[in-house]
Short mmCIF file of C-alpha atoms and ligand atoms in Angstrom, two decimals:
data_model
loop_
_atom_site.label_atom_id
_atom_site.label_comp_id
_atom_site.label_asym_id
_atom_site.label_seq_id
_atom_site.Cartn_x
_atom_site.Cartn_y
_atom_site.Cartn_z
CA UNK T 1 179.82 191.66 -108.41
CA UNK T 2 177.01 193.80 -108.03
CA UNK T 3 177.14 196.43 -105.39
CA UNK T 4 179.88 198.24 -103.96
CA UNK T 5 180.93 199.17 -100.14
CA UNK T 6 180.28 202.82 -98.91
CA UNK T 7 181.22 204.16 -95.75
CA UNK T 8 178.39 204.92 -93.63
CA UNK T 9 179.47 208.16 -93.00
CA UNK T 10 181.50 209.87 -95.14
CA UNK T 11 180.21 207.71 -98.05
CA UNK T 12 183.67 206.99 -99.50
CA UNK T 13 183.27 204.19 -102.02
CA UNK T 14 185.01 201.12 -102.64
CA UNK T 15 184.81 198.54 -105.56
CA UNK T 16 184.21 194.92 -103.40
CA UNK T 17 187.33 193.48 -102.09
CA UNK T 18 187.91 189.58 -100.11
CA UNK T 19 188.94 191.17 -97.64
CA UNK T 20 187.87 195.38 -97.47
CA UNK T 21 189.92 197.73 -95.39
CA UNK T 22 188.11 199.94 -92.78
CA UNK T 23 187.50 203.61 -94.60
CA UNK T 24 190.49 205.24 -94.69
CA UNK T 25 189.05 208.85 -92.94
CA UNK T 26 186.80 207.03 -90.35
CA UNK T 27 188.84 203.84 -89.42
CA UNK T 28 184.80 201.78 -89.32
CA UNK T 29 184.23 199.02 -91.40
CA UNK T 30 181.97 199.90 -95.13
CA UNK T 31 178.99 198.77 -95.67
CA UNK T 32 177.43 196.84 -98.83
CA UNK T 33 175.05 198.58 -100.78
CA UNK T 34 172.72 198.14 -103.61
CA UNK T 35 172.93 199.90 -106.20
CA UNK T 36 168.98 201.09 -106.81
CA UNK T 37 166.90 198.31 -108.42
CA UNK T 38 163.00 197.49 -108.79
CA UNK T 39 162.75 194.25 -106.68
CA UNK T 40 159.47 193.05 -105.68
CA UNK T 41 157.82 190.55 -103.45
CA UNK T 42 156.90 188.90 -106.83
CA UNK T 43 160.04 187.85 -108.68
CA UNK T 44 161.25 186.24 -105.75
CA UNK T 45 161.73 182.56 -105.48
CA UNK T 46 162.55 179.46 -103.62
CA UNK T 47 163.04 180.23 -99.50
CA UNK T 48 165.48 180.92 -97.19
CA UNK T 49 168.16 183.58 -97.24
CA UNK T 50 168.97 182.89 -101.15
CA UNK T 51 165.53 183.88 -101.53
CA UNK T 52 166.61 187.24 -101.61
CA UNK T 53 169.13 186.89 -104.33
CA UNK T 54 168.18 190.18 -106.10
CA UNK T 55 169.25 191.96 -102.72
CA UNK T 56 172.77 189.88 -102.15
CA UNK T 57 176.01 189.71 -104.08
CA UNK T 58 175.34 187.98 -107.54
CA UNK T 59 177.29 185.22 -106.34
CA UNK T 60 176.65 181.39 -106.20
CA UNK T 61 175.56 180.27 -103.14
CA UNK T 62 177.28 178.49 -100.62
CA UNK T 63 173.88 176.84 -98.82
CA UNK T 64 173.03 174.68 -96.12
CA UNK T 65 169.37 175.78 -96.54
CA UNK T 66 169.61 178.88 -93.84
CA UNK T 67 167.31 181.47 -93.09
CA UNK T 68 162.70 180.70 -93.38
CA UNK T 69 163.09 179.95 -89.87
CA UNK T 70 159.37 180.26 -87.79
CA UNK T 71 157.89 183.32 -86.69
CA UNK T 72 155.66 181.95 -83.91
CA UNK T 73 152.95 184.07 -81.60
CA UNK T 74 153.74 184.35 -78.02
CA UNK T 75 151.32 181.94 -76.12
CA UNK T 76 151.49 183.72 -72.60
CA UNK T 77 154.42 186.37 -72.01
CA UNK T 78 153.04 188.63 -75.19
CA UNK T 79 149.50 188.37 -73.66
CA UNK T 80 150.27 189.17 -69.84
CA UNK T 81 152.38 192.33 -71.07
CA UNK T 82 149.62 193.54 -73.30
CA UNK T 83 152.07 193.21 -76.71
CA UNK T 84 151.19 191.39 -79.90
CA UNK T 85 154.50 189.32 -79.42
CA UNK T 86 155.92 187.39 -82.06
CA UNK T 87 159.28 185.38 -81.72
CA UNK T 88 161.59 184.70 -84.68
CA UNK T 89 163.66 181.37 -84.08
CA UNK T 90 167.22 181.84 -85.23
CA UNK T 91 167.90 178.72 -83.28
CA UNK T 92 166.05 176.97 -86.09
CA UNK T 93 169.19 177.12 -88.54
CA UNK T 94 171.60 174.88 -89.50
CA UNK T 95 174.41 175.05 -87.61
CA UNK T 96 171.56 176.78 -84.58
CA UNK T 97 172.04 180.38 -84.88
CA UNK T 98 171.12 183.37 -87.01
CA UNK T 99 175.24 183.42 -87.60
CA UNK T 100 174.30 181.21 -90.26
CA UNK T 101 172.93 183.82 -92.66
CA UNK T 102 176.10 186.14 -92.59
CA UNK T 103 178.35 182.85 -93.05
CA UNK T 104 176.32 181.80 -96.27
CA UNK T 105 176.40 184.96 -97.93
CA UNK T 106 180.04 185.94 -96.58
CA UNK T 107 181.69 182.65 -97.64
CA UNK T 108 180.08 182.58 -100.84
CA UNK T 109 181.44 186.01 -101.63
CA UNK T 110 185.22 184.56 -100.81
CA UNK T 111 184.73 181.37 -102.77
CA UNK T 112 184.16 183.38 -105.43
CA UNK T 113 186.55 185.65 -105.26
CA UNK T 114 188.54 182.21 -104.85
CA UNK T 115 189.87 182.08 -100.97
CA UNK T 116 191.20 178.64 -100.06
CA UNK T 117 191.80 179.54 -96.56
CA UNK T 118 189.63 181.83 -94.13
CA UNK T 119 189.89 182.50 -90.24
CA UNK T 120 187.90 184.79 -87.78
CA UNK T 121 187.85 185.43 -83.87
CA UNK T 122 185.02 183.14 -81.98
CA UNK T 123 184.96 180.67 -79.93
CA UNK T 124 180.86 180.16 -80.09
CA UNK T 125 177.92 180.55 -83.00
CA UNK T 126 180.28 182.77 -85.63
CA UNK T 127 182.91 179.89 -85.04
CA UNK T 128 180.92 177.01 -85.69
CA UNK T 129 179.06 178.76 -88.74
CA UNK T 130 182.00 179.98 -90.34
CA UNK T 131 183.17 176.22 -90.22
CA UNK T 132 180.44 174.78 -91.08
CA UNK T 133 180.16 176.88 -94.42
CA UNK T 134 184.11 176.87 -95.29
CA UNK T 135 183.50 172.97 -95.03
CA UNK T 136 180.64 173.23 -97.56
CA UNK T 137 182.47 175.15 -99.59
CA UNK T 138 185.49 172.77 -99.46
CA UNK T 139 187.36 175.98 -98.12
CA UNK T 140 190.03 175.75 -94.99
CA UNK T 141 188.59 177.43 -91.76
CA UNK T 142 190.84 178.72 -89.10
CA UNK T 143 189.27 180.18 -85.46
CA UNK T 144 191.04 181.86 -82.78
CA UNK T 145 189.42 181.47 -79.87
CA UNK T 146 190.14 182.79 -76.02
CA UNK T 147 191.16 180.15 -73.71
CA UNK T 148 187.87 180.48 -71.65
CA UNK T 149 186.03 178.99 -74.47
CA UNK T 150 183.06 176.33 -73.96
CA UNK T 151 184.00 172.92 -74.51
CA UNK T 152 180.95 172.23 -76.34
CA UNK T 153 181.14 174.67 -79.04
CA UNK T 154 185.09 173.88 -79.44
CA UNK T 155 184.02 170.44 -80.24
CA UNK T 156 181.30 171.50 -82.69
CA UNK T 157 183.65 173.81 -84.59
CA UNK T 158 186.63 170.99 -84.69
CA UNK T 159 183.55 168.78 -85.86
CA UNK T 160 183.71 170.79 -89.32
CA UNK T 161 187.17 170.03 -89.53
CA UNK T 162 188.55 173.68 -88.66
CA UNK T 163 191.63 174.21 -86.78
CA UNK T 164 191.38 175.77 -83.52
CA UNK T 165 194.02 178.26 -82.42
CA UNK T 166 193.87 178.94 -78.49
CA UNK T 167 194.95 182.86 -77.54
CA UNK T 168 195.83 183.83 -73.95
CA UNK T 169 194.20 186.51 -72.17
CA UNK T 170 190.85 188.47 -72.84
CA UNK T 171 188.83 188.05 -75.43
CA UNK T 172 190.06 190.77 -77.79
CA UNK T 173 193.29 189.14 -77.84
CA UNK T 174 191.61 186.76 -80.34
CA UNK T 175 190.77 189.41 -82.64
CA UNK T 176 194.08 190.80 -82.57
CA UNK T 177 195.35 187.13 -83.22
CA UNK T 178 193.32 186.28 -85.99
CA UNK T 179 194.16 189.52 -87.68
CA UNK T 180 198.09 189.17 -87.31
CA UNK T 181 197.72 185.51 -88.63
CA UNK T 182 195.89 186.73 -91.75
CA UNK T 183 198.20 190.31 -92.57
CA UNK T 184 201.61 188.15 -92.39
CA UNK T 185 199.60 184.91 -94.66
CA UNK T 186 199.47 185.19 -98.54
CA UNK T 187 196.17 183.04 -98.94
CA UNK T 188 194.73 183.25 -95.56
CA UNK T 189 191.75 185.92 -95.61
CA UNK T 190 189.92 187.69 -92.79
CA UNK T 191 186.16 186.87 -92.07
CA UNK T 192 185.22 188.55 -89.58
CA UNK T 193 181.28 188.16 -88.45
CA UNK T 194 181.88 191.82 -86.59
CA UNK T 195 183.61 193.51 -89.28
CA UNK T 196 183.11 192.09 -92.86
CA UNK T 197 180.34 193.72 -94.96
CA UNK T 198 179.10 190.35 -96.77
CA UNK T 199 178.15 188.86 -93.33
CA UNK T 200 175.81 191.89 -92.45
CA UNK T 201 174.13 191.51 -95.93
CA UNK T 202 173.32 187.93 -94.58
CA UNK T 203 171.60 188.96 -91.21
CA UNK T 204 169.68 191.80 -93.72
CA UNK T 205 167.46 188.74 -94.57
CA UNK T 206 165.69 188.59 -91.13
CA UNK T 207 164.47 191.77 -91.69
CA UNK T 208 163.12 190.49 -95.62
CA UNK T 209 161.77 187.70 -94.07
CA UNK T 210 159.80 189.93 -90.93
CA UNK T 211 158.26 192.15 -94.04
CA UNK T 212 157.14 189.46 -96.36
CA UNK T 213 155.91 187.12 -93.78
CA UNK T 214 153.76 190.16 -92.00
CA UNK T 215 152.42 190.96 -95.21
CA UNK T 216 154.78 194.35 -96.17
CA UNK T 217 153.20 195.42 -92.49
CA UNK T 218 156.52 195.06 -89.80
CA UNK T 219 155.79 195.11 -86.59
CA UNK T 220 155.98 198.33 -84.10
CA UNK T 221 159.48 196.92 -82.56
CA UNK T 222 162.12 194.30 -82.84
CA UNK T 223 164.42 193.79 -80.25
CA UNK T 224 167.57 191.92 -80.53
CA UNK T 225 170.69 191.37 -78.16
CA UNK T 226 173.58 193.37 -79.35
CA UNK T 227 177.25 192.55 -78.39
CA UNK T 228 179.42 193.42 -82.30
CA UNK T 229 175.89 194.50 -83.01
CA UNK T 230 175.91 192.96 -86.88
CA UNK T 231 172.12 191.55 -86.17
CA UNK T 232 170.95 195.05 -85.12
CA UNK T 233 172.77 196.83 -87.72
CA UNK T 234 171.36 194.25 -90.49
CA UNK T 235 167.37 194.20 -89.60
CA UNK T 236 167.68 198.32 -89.93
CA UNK T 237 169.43 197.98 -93.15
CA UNK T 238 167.54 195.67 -94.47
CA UNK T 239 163.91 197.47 -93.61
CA UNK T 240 165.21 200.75 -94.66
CA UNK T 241 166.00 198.87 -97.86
CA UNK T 242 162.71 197.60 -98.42
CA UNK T 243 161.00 201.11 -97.14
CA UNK T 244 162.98 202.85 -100.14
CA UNK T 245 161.94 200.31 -102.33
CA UNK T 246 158.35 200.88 -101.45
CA UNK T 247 158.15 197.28 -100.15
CA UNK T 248 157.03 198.45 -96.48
CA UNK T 249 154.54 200.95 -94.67
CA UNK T 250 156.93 201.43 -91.89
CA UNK T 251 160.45 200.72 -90.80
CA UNK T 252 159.64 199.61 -87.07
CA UNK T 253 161.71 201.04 -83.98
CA UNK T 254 164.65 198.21 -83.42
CA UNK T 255 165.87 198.37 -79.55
CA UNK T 256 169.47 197.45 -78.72
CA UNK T 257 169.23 195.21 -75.70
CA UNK T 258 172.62 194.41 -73.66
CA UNK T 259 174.27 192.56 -70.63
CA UNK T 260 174.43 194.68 -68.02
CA UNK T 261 178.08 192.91 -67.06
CA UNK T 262 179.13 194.39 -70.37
CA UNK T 263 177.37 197.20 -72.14
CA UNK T 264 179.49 199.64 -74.46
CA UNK T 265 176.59 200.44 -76.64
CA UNK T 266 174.10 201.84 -73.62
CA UNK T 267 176.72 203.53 -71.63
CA UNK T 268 177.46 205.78 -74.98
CA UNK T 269 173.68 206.14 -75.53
CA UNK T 270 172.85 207.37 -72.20
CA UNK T 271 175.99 209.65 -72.05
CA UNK T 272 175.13 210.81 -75.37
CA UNK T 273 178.28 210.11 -77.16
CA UNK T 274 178.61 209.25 -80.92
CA UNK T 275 180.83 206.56 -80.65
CA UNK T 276 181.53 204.02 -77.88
CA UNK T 277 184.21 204.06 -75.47
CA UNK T 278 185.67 200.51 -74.13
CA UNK T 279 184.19 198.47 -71.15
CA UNK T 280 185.94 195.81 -68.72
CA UNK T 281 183.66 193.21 -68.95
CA UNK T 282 182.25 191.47 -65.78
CA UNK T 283 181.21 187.99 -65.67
CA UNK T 284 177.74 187.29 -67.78
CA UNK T 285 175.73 184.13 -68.98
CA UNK T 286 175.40 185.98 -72.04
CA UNK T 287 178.92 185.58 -73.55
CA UNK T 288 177.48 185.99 -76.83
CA UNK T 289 177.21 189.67 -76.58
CA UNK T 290 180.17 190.54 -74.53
CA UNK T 291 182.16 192.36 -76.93
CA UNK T 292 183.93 195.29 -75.08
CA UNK T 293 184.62 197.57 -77.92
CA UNK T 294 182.29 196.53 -81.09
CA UNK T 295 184.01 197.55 -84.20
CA UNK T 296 180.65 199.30 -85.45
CA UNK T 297 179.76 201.02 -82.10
CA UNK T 298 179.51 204.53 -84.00
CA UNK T 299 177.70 203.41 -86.51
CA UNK T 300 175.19 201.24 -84.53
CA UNK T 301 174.36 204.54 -82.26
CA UNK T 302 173.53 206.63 -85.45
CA UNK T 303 171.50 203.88 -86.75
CA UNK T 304 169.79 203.71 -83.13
CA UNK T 305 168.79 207.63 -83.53
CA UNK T 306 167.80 207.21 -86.83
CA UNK T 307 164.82 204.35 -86.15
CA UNK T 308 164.13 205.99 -83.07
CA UNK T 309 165.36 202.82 -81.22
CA UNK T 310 166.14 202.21 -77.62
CA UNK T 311 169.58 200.99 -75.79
CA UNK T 312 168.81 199.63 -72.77
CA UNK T 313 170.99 197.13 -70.45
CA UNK T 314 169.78 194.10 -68.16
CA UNK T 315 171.22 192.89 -65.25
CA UNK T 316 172.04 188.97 -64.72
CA UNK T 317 169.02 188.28 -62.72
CA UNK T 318 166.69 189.49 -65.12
CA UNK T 319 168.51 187.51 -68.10
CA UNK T 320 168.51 184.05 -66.22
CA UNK T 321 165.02 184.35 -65.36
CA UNK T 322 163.92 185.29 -69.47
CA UNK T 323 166.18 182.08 -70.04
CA UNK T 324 164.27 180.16 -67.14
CA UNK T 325 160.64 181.41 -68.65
CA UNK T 326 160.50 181.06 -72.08
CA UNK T 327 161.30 177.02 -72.22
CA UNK T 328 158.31 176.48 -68.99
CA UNK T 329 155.98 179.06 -70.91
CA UNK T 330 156.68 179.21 -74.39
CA UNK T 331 158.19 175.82 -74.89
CA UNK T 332 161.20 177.30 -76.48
CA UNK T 333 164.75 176.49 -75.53
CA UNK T 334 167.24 179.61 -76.12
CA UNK T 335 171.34 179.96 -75.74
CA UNK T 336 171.22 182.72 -72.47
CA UNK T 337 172.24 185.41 -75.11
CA UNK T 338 169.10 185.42 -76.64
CA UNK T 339 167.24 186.00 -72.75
CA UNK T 340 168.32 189.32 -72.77
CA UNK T 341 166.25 190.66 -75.45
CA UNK T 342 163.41 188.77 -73.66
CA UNK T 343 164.35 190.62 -70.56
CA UNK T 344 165.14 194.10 -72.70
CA UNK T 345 160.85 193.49 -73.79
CA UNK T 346 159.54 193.46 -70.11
CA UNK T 347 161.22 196.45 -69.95
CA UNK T 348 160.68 198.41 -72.04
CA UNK T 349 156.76 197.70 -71.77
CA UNK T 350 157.09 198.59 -68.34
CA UNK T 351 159.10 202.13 -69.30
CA UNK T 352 155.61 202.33 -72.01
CA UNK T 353 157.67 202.72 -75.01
CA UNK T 354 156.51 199.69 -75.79
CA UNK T 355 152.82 200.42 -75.49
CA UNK T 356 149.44 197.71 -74.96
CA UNK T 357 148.27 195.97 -78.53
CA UNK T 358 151.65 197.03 -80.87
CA UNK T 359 152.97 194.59 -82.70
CA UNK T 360 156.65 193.28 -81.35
CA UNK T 361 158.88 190.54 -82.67
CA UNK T 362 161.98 189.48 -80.38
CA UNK T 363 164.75 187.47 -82.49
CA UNK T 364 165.37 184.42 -80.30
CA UNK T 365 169.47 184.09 -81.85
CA UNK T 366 170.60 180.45 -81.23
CA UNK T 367 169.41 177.03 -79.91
CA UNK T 368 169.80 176.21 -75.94
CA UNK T 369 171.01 172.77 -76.94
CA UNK T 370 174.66 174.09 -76.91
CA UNK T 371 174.46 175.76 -74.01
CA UNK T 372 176.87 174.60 -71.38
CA UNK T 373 177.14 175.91 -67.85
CA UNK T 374 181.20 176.92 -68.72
CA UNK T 375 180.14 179.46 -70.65
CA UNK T 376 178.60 179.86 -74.17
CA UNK T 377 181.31 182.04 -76.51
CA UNK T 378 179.76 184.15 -79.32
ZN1 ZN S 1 184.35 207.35 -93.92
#
């Protein structure tokens, strides 16, 4: 396989694995890298995330046609807060989430390295993904999932024929779980969307996608919701990639937007620490980004620093009324997670680090349509 995994900080390298150990000095998961090549807009081909081949694992792909989803202008919020707003609709993929892109690229990496059996922690958009591709694949999923989970996404992930495995207690119980299951199994193989490498290359393709369509010119800012913070971490890689490649002008500022109810990432920020210490989570519409402790929390707030990138929290009010907006304005129908980063932009336009006529583009993650009042998982 081409590439290899590198620690992000003490850049300790490891040949690719199914299933890669944290680094051994700084207990945080590696990252993928390239090794230097000469890609260019013009030798790629077809769309989608497998149009980047010559930046993924030379694997084959596991595809359900993921990834080329719209980049549409803002018809009224971008306008009344002076921004050139665009919104990226992750909700647009096939199993309605942006989850999709890590699943492809992570499940074809462990077909090929011959997994029959894979499991992760989710009970929401990871879950369903991860079953969706295993299924494609003809692979067996597992999911461990808290107890609180959302009815409607539990049926969507049984749907793909994955068994469900219910854990007690909070949420990072499931991880624990899920982990256990796969250390004491012989063919059953981690795949975590928060920790594995090969999912993060997937979510790099937003970023490819943001370039290319804007004509090698990103915007100013992107602002996504963070929660295990793979999204976040991906769109920097992935322009910093194409900036050392010569493919881009400028890597834009990316702003780390979270819950209020449930924000690791901006309490570290603010207190200045490097890495982030664990939150009890309060109650939040946005389930999708409550993760108490994310894996890559030291790593996310030395990628923050180095785009010059903002964490910022929002509380529930302003959340449910981004969620109430942008269907009445915009005609778009969003899962609450993907509110906050809508709430995270009238922010930070107030605060004037976002200032009148730059360019902006908010990922929208995942579809409303599996929204249910219960709670929406991640
Ligand atoms: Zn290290």
């Amino acid at each position: 396989m081409r590439g290899r995994l590198v620690c992000p900080f003490c850049r300790h390298v490891q040949e690719p694995t199914p299933q890669p150990e944290p680094c051994p000095r700084c207990q945080v998961p590696l990252r993928y890298e390239l090794p230097p090549s000469t890609v260019s807009w013009r030798g790629l081909a077809g769309r989608g995330v497998w149009r980047y081949r010559p930046f993924l694992p030379s694997v084959a792909p596991v595809s359900l046609g993921e990834g080329g989803t719209p980049l549409i202008p803002s018809s009224r919020l971008g306008p009344q807060l002076g921004a050139r707003l665009h919104f990226k609709l992750e909700g647009a993929n096939p199993t309605g989430s942006f989850k999709d892109r890590g699943a492809s690229v992570l499940v074809s990496v462990l077909a090929a390295f011959g997994a029959r059996r894979v499991a992760d922690d989710s009970s929401g958009n990871a879950g369903a993904a991860l079953a969706a591709y295993a299924a494609r694949a003809g692979l067996a999923a597992v999911l461990f999932v808290p107890t609180h989970a959302s009815t409607k996404k539990l049926a969507q992930i049984q749907a793909y024929g994955a068994e469900l495995v219910t854990v007690p207690g909070p949420r990072p119980q499931a991880t624990a779980a899920a982990k256990e299951a796969c250390q004491n199994s012989t063919d059953l193989l981690y795949a975590s969307h928060n920790e594995s490498p090969y999912f993060e290359v997937g979510l790099r393709t937003v970023a490819y996608e943001l370039a290319e369509e804007l004509s090698g010119e990103p915007p100013d800012h992107v602002l996504v919701p963070v929660g295990g913070g793979g999204l976040f971490l991906g769109l920097v890689r992935g322009f910093l990639e194409l900036a050392d490649l010569g493919l881009i002008s400028n890597v834009p500022r990316v702003h780390a937007v979270q819950a209020e109810a449930c924000a690791p990432i901006v309490r570290a920020w603010e207190q200045g620490l490097a890495a982030p210490e664990p939150v009890c989570p309060g109650k939040t519409v946005a389930e999708g980004v409550c993760i108490p402790l994310p894996p890559r929390g030291r790593e996310i707030l030395a990628t923050l620093r180095e785009v010059k990138g903002v964490a910022l929290a929002v509380a529930e009010e302003e959340i449910e009324a981004a969620w109430r907006e942008l269907p009445v304005r915009e005609g778009i129908y969003v899962e609450p997670t993907s509110a906050v980063a809508v709430a995270g932009l009238r922010r930070l336009c107030a605060a004037g680090v976002i200032e009148p006529g730059e360019r902006v583009v908010v990922v929208l993650t995942g579809t409303g349509l599996k929204h249910s009042p219960a709670g929406s998982g991640d």
